[in-house]
């Protein structure tokens, strides 16, 4: 269930890196393989391996930034657990694409593979407006 007041808030500023619709949508994608663990359904074992390697190291970096108060592109709520990390990373991918690409190129590359141009047109349209 989405809190629609929060949904409207997130939609009001398309570049604040927060969007509850995107966030909950990412959780749904994550659950497509019946596991909310930060790893959505991917096509191949090789993709899972790369995904796991990149996501764990980015998650660890965010946990450290959260503990030390370092500045981050990603909302530190993503340091809660891998599932929240994926949701927060998806928000950043669509709302802060340039900052994410600059600071987290490997994470960005994984998300481009998962959300290729042409997929999820509504989200990509909003994203293109930021470019
Ligand atoms: Zn969440």
PDB file of C-alpha atoms and ligand atoms in Angstrom:
ATOM      1  CA  UNK A   1       0.000   0.000   0.000  1.00  0.00           C
ATOM      2  CA  UNK A   2       1.270   3.422  -0.915  1.00  0.00           C
ATOM      3  CA  UNK A   3       0.831   6.474   1.211  1.00  0.00           C
ATOM      4  CA  UNK A   4      -0.545   8.817  -1.416  1.00  0.00           C
ATOM      5  CA  UNK A   5       0.335  11.994   0.409  1.00  0.00           C
ATOM      6  CA  UNK A   6       3.954  10.868   0.397  1.00  0.00           C
ATOM      7  CA  UNK A   7       3.549   9.880  -3.266  1.00  0.00           C
ATOM      8  CA  UNK A   8       2.456  13.410  -4.118  1.00  0.00           C
ATOM      9  CA  UNK A   9       5.342  14.899  -2.149  1.00  0.00           C
ATOM     10  CA  UNK A  10       7.846  12.746  -4.013  1.00  0.00           C
ATOM     11  CA  UNK A  11       6.298  13.594  -7.355  1.00  0.00           C
ATOM     12  CA  UNK A  12       6.371  17.317  -6.577  1.00  0.00           C
ATOM     13  CA  UNK A  13      10.156  17.459  -6.805  1.00  0.00           C
ATOM     14  CA  UNK A  14      11.361  15.100  -9.502  1.00  0.00           C
ATOM     15  CA  UNK A  15      15.032  15.528  -8.605  1.00  0.00           C
ATOM     16  CA  UNK A  16      15.101  15.233  -4.826  1.00  0.00           C
ATOM     17  CA  UNK A  17      16.036  11.558  -5.112  1.00  0.00           C
ATOM     18  CA  UNK A  18      12.900  10.517  -3.251  1.00  0.00           C
ATOM     19  CA  UNK A  19       9.915   8.958  -4.902  1.00  0.00           C
ATOM     20  CA  UNK A  20       7.738   6.599  -2.906  1.00  0.00           C
ATOM     21  CA  UNK A  21       6.032   5.218  -6.036  1.00  0.00           C
ATOM     22  CA  UNK A  22       9.374   4.249  -7.528  1.00  0.00           C
ATOM     23  CA  UNK A  23      10.489   2.921  -4.175  1.00  0.00           C
ATOM     24  CA  UNK A  24       7.480   0.627  -3.727  1.00  0.00           C
ATOM     25  CA  UNK A  25       7.630  -0.389  -7.370  1.00  0.00           C
ATOM     26  CA  UNK A  26      11.234  -1.479  -6.873  1.00  0.00           C
ATOM     27  CA  UNK A  27      10.128  -3.626  -3.914  1.00  0.00           C
ATOM     28  CA  UNK A  28       7.518  -5.266  -6.186  1.00  0.00           C
ATOM     29  CA  UNK A  29      10.178  -6.022  -8.804  1.00  0.00           C
ATOM     30  CA  UNK A  30      12.436  -7.368  -6.085  1.00  0.00           C
ATOM     31  CA  UNK A  31       9.603  -9.701  -4.961  1.00  0.00           C
ATOM     32  CA  UNK A  32       8.958 -11.087  -8.457  1.00  0.00           C
ATOM     33  CA  UNK A  33      11.207 -14.016  -7.571  1.00  0.00           C
ATOM     34  CA  UNK A  34       9.342 -14.380  -4.219  1.00  0.00           C
ATOM     35  CA  UNK A  35      12.276 -13.068  -2.219  1.00  0.00           C
ATOM     36  CA  UNK A  36      12.535  -9.492  -1.041  1.00  0.00           C
ATOM     37  CA  UNK A  37      16.285  -9.514  -0.761  1.00  0.00           C
ATOM     38  CA  UNK A  38      17.502  -6.741  -3.031  1.00  0.00           C
ATOM     39  CA  UNK A  39      17.974  -9.088  -5.990  1.00  0.00           C
ATOM     40  CA  UNK A  40      15.149  -8.950  -8.546  1.00  0.00           C
ATOM     41  CA  UNK A  41      14.613 -11.665 -11.136  1.00  0.00           C
ATOM     42  CA  UNK A  42      17.614 -11.640 -13.474  1.00  0.00           C
ATOM     43  CA  UNK A  43      18.084 -13.707 -16.617  1.00  0.00           C
ATOM     44  CA  UNK A  44      21.312 -15.571 -15.979  1.00  0.00           C
ATOM     45  CA  UNK A  45      23.565 -16.833 -13.202  1.00  0.00           C
ATOM     46  CA  UNK A  46      26.295 -14.534 -14.456  1.00  0.00           C
ATOM     47  CA  UNK A  47      23.961 -11.558 -14.056  1.00  0.00           C
ATOM     48  CA  UNK A  48      23.167 -12.607 -10.483  1.00  0.00           C
ATOM     49  CA  UNK A  49      26.866 -12.897  -9.717  1.00  0.00           C
ATOM     50  CA  UNK A  50      27.677  -9.440 -11.011  1.00  0.00           C
ATOM     51  CA  UNK A  51      24.578  -7.984  -9.376  1.00  0.00           C
ATOM     52  CA  UNK A  52      25.488  -9.533  -6.009  1.00  0.00           C
ATOM     53  CA  UNK A  53      29.097  -8.348  -6.204  1.00  0.00           C
ATOM     54  CA  UNK A  54      28.238  -4.757  -7.139  1.00  0.00           C
ATOM     55  CA  UNK A  55      25.243  -4.448  -4.793  1.00  0.00           C
ATOM     56  CA  UNK A  56      27.082  -5.846  -1.752  1.00  0.00           C
ATOM     57  CA  UNK A  57      30.029  -3.549  -2.152  1.00  0.00           C
ATOM     58  CA  UNK A  58      27.790  -0.494  -2.746  1.00  0.00           C
ATOM     59  CA  UNK A  59      25.591  -1.489   0.213  1.00  0.00           C
ATOM     60  CA  UNK A  60      28.673  -1.793   2.432  1.00  0.00           C
ATOM     61  CA  UNK A  61      29.907   1.617   1.279  1.00  0.00           C
ATOM     62  CA  UNK A  62      26.525   3.166   2.083  1.00  0.00           C
ATOM     63  CA  UNK A  63      26.537   1.572   5.548  1.00  0.00           C
ATOM     64  CA  UNK A  64      29.934   3.097   6.217  1.00  0.00           C
ATOM     65  CA  UNK A  65      28.810   6.496   4.906  1.00  0.00           C
ATOM     66  CA  UNK A  66      25.734   6.244   7.128  1.00  0.00           C
ATOM     67  CA  UNK A  67      27.824   5.448  10.214  1.00  0.00           C
ATOM     68  CA  UNK A  68      30.450   8.092   9.547  1.00  0.00           C
ATOM     69  CA  UNK A  69      28.084  10.782   8.286  1.00  0.00           C
ATOM     70  CA  UNK A  70      29.758  10.891   4.871  1.00  0.00           C
ATOM     71  CA  UNK A  71      27.871  12.582   2.053  1.00  0.00           C
ATOM     72  CA  UNK A  72      26.038  10.245  -0.315  1.00  0.00           C
ATOM     73  CA  UNK A  73      23.989  10.380  -3.503  1.00  0.00           C
ATOM     74  CA  UNK A  74      21.917   7.531  -2.089  1.00  0.00           C
ATOM     75  CA  UNK A  75      19.463   8.020   0.754  1.00  0.00           C
ATOM     76  CA  UNK A  76      21.078   6.402   3.804  1.00  0.00           C
ATOM     77  CA  UNK A  77      17.767   4.635   4.459  1.00  0.00           C
ATOM     78  CA  UNK A  78      19.179   2.219   1.896  1.00  0.00           C
ATOM     79  CA  UNK A  79      21.719   1.130   4.530  1.00  0.00           C
ATOM     80  CA  UNK A  80      18.844  -0.575   6.425  1.00  0.00           C
ATOM     81  CA  UNK A  81      19.087  -3.837   4.463  1.00  0.00           C
ATOM     82  CA  UNK A  82      19.696  -5.051   0.875  1.00  0.00           C
ATOM     83  CA  UNK A  83      16.008  -4.763  -0.087  1.00  0.00           C
ATOM     84  CA  UNK A  84      15.862  -1.105   0.975  1.00  0.00           C
ATOM     85  CA  UNK A  85      19.188  -0.551  -0.748  1.00  0.00           C
ATOM     86  CA  UNK A  86      17.762  -1.686  -4.083  1.00  0.00           C
ATOM     87  CA  UNK A  87      14.653   0.486  -3.652  1.00  0.00           C
ATOM     88  CA  UNK A  88      16.716   3.556  -2.738  1.00  0.00           C
ATOM     89  CA  UNK A  89      19.141   2.885  -5.617  1.00  0.00           C
ATOM     90  CA  UNK A  90      16.202   2.668  -8.067  1.00  0.00           C
ATOM     91  CA  UNK A  91      14.920   6.032  -6.801  1.00  0.00           C
ATOM     92  CA  UNK A  92      18.347   7.587  -7.305  1.00  0.00           C
ATOM     93  CA  UNK A  93      18.687   5.997 -10.750  1.00  0.00           C
ATOM     94  CA  UNK A  94      15.554   7.741 -11.991  1.00  0.00           C
ATOM     95  CA  UNK A  95      15.766  10.947  -9.971  1.00  0.00           C
ATOM     96  CA  UNK A  96      19.503  11.655  -9.758  1.00  0.00           C
ATOM     97  CA  UNK A  97      20.865   9.815 -12.787  1.00  0.00           C
ATOM     98  CA  UNK A  98      23.853  12.075 -13.449  1.00  0.00           C
ATOM     99  CA  UNK A  99      25.051  12.164  -9.849  1.00  0.00           C
ATOM    100  CA  UNK A 100      24.584   8.414  -9.549  1.00  0.00           C
ATOM    101  CA  UNK A 101      26.505   7.750 -12.768  1.00  0.00           C
ATOM    102  CA  UNK A 102      29.342  10.037 -11.657  1.00  0.00           C
ATOM    103  CA  UNK A 103      29.713   8.697  -8.101  1.00  0.00           C
ATOM    104  CA  UNK A 104      28.591   5.082  -8.517  1.00  0.00           C
ATOM    105  CA  UNK A 105      29.415   4.013 -12.093  1.00  0.00           C
ATOM    106  CA  UNK A 106      29.218   0.275 -11.344  1.00  0.00           C
ATOM    107  CA  UNK A 107      25.888   0.565  -9.563  1.00  0.00           C
ATOM    108  CA  UNK A 108      24.639   2.777 -12.383  1.00  0.00           C
ATOM    109  CA  UNK A 109      25.697   0.172 -14.959  1.00  0.00           C
ATOM    110  CA  UNK A 110      23.783  -2.579 -13.136  1.00  0.00           C
ATOM    111  CA  UNK A 111      20.664  -0.425 -12.998  1.00  0.00           C
ATOM    112  CA  UNK A 112      20.919   0.507 -16.701  1.00  0.00           C
ATOM    113  CA  UNK A 113      20.959  -3.207 -17.466  1.00  0.00           C
ATOM    114  CA  UNK A 114      17.942  -3.780 -15.256  1.00  0.00           C
ATOM    115  CA  UNK A 115      15.981  -0.679 -16.351  1.00  0.00           C
ATOM    116  CA  UNK A 116      17.037  -0.384 -20.016  1.00  0.00           C
ATOM    117  CA  UNK A 117      15.925   2.651 -22.017  1.00  0.00           C
ATOM    118  CA  UNK A 118      12.453   1.914 -23.352  1.00  0.00           C
ATOM    119  CA  UNK A 119      11.433  -0.056 -20.272  1.00  0.00           C
ATOM    120  CA  UNK A 120       9.141   1.588 -17.721  1.00  0.00           C
ATOM    121  CA  UNK A 121       8.374   4.552 -20.033  1.00  0.00           C
ATOM    122  CA  UNK A 122       6.735   6.664 -17.341  1.00  0.00           C
ATOM    123  CA  UNK A 123       9.809   6.603 -15.145  1.00  0.00           C
ATOM    124  CA  UNK A 124      12.215   7.052 -18.026  1.00  0.00           C
ATOM    125  CA  UNK A 125      10.258  10.038 -19.341  1.00  0.00           C
ATOM    126  CA  UNK A 126      10.568  11.771 -15.975  1.00  0.00           C
ATOM    127  CA  UNK A 127      14.256  10.867 -15.965  1.00  0.00           C
ATOM    128  CA  UNK A 128      14.868  12.231 -19.452  1.00  0.00           C
ATOM    129  CA  UNK A 129      13.421  15.558 -18.347  1.00  0.00           C
ATOM    130  CA  UNK A 130      16.297  15.849 -15.891  1.00  0.00           C
ATOM    131  CA  UNK A 131      18.989  15.227 -18.476  1.00  0.00           C
TER     132      UNK A 131
HETATM  133 ZN1  LIG B   1      11.275   0.283   1.318  1.00  0.00          ZN
END
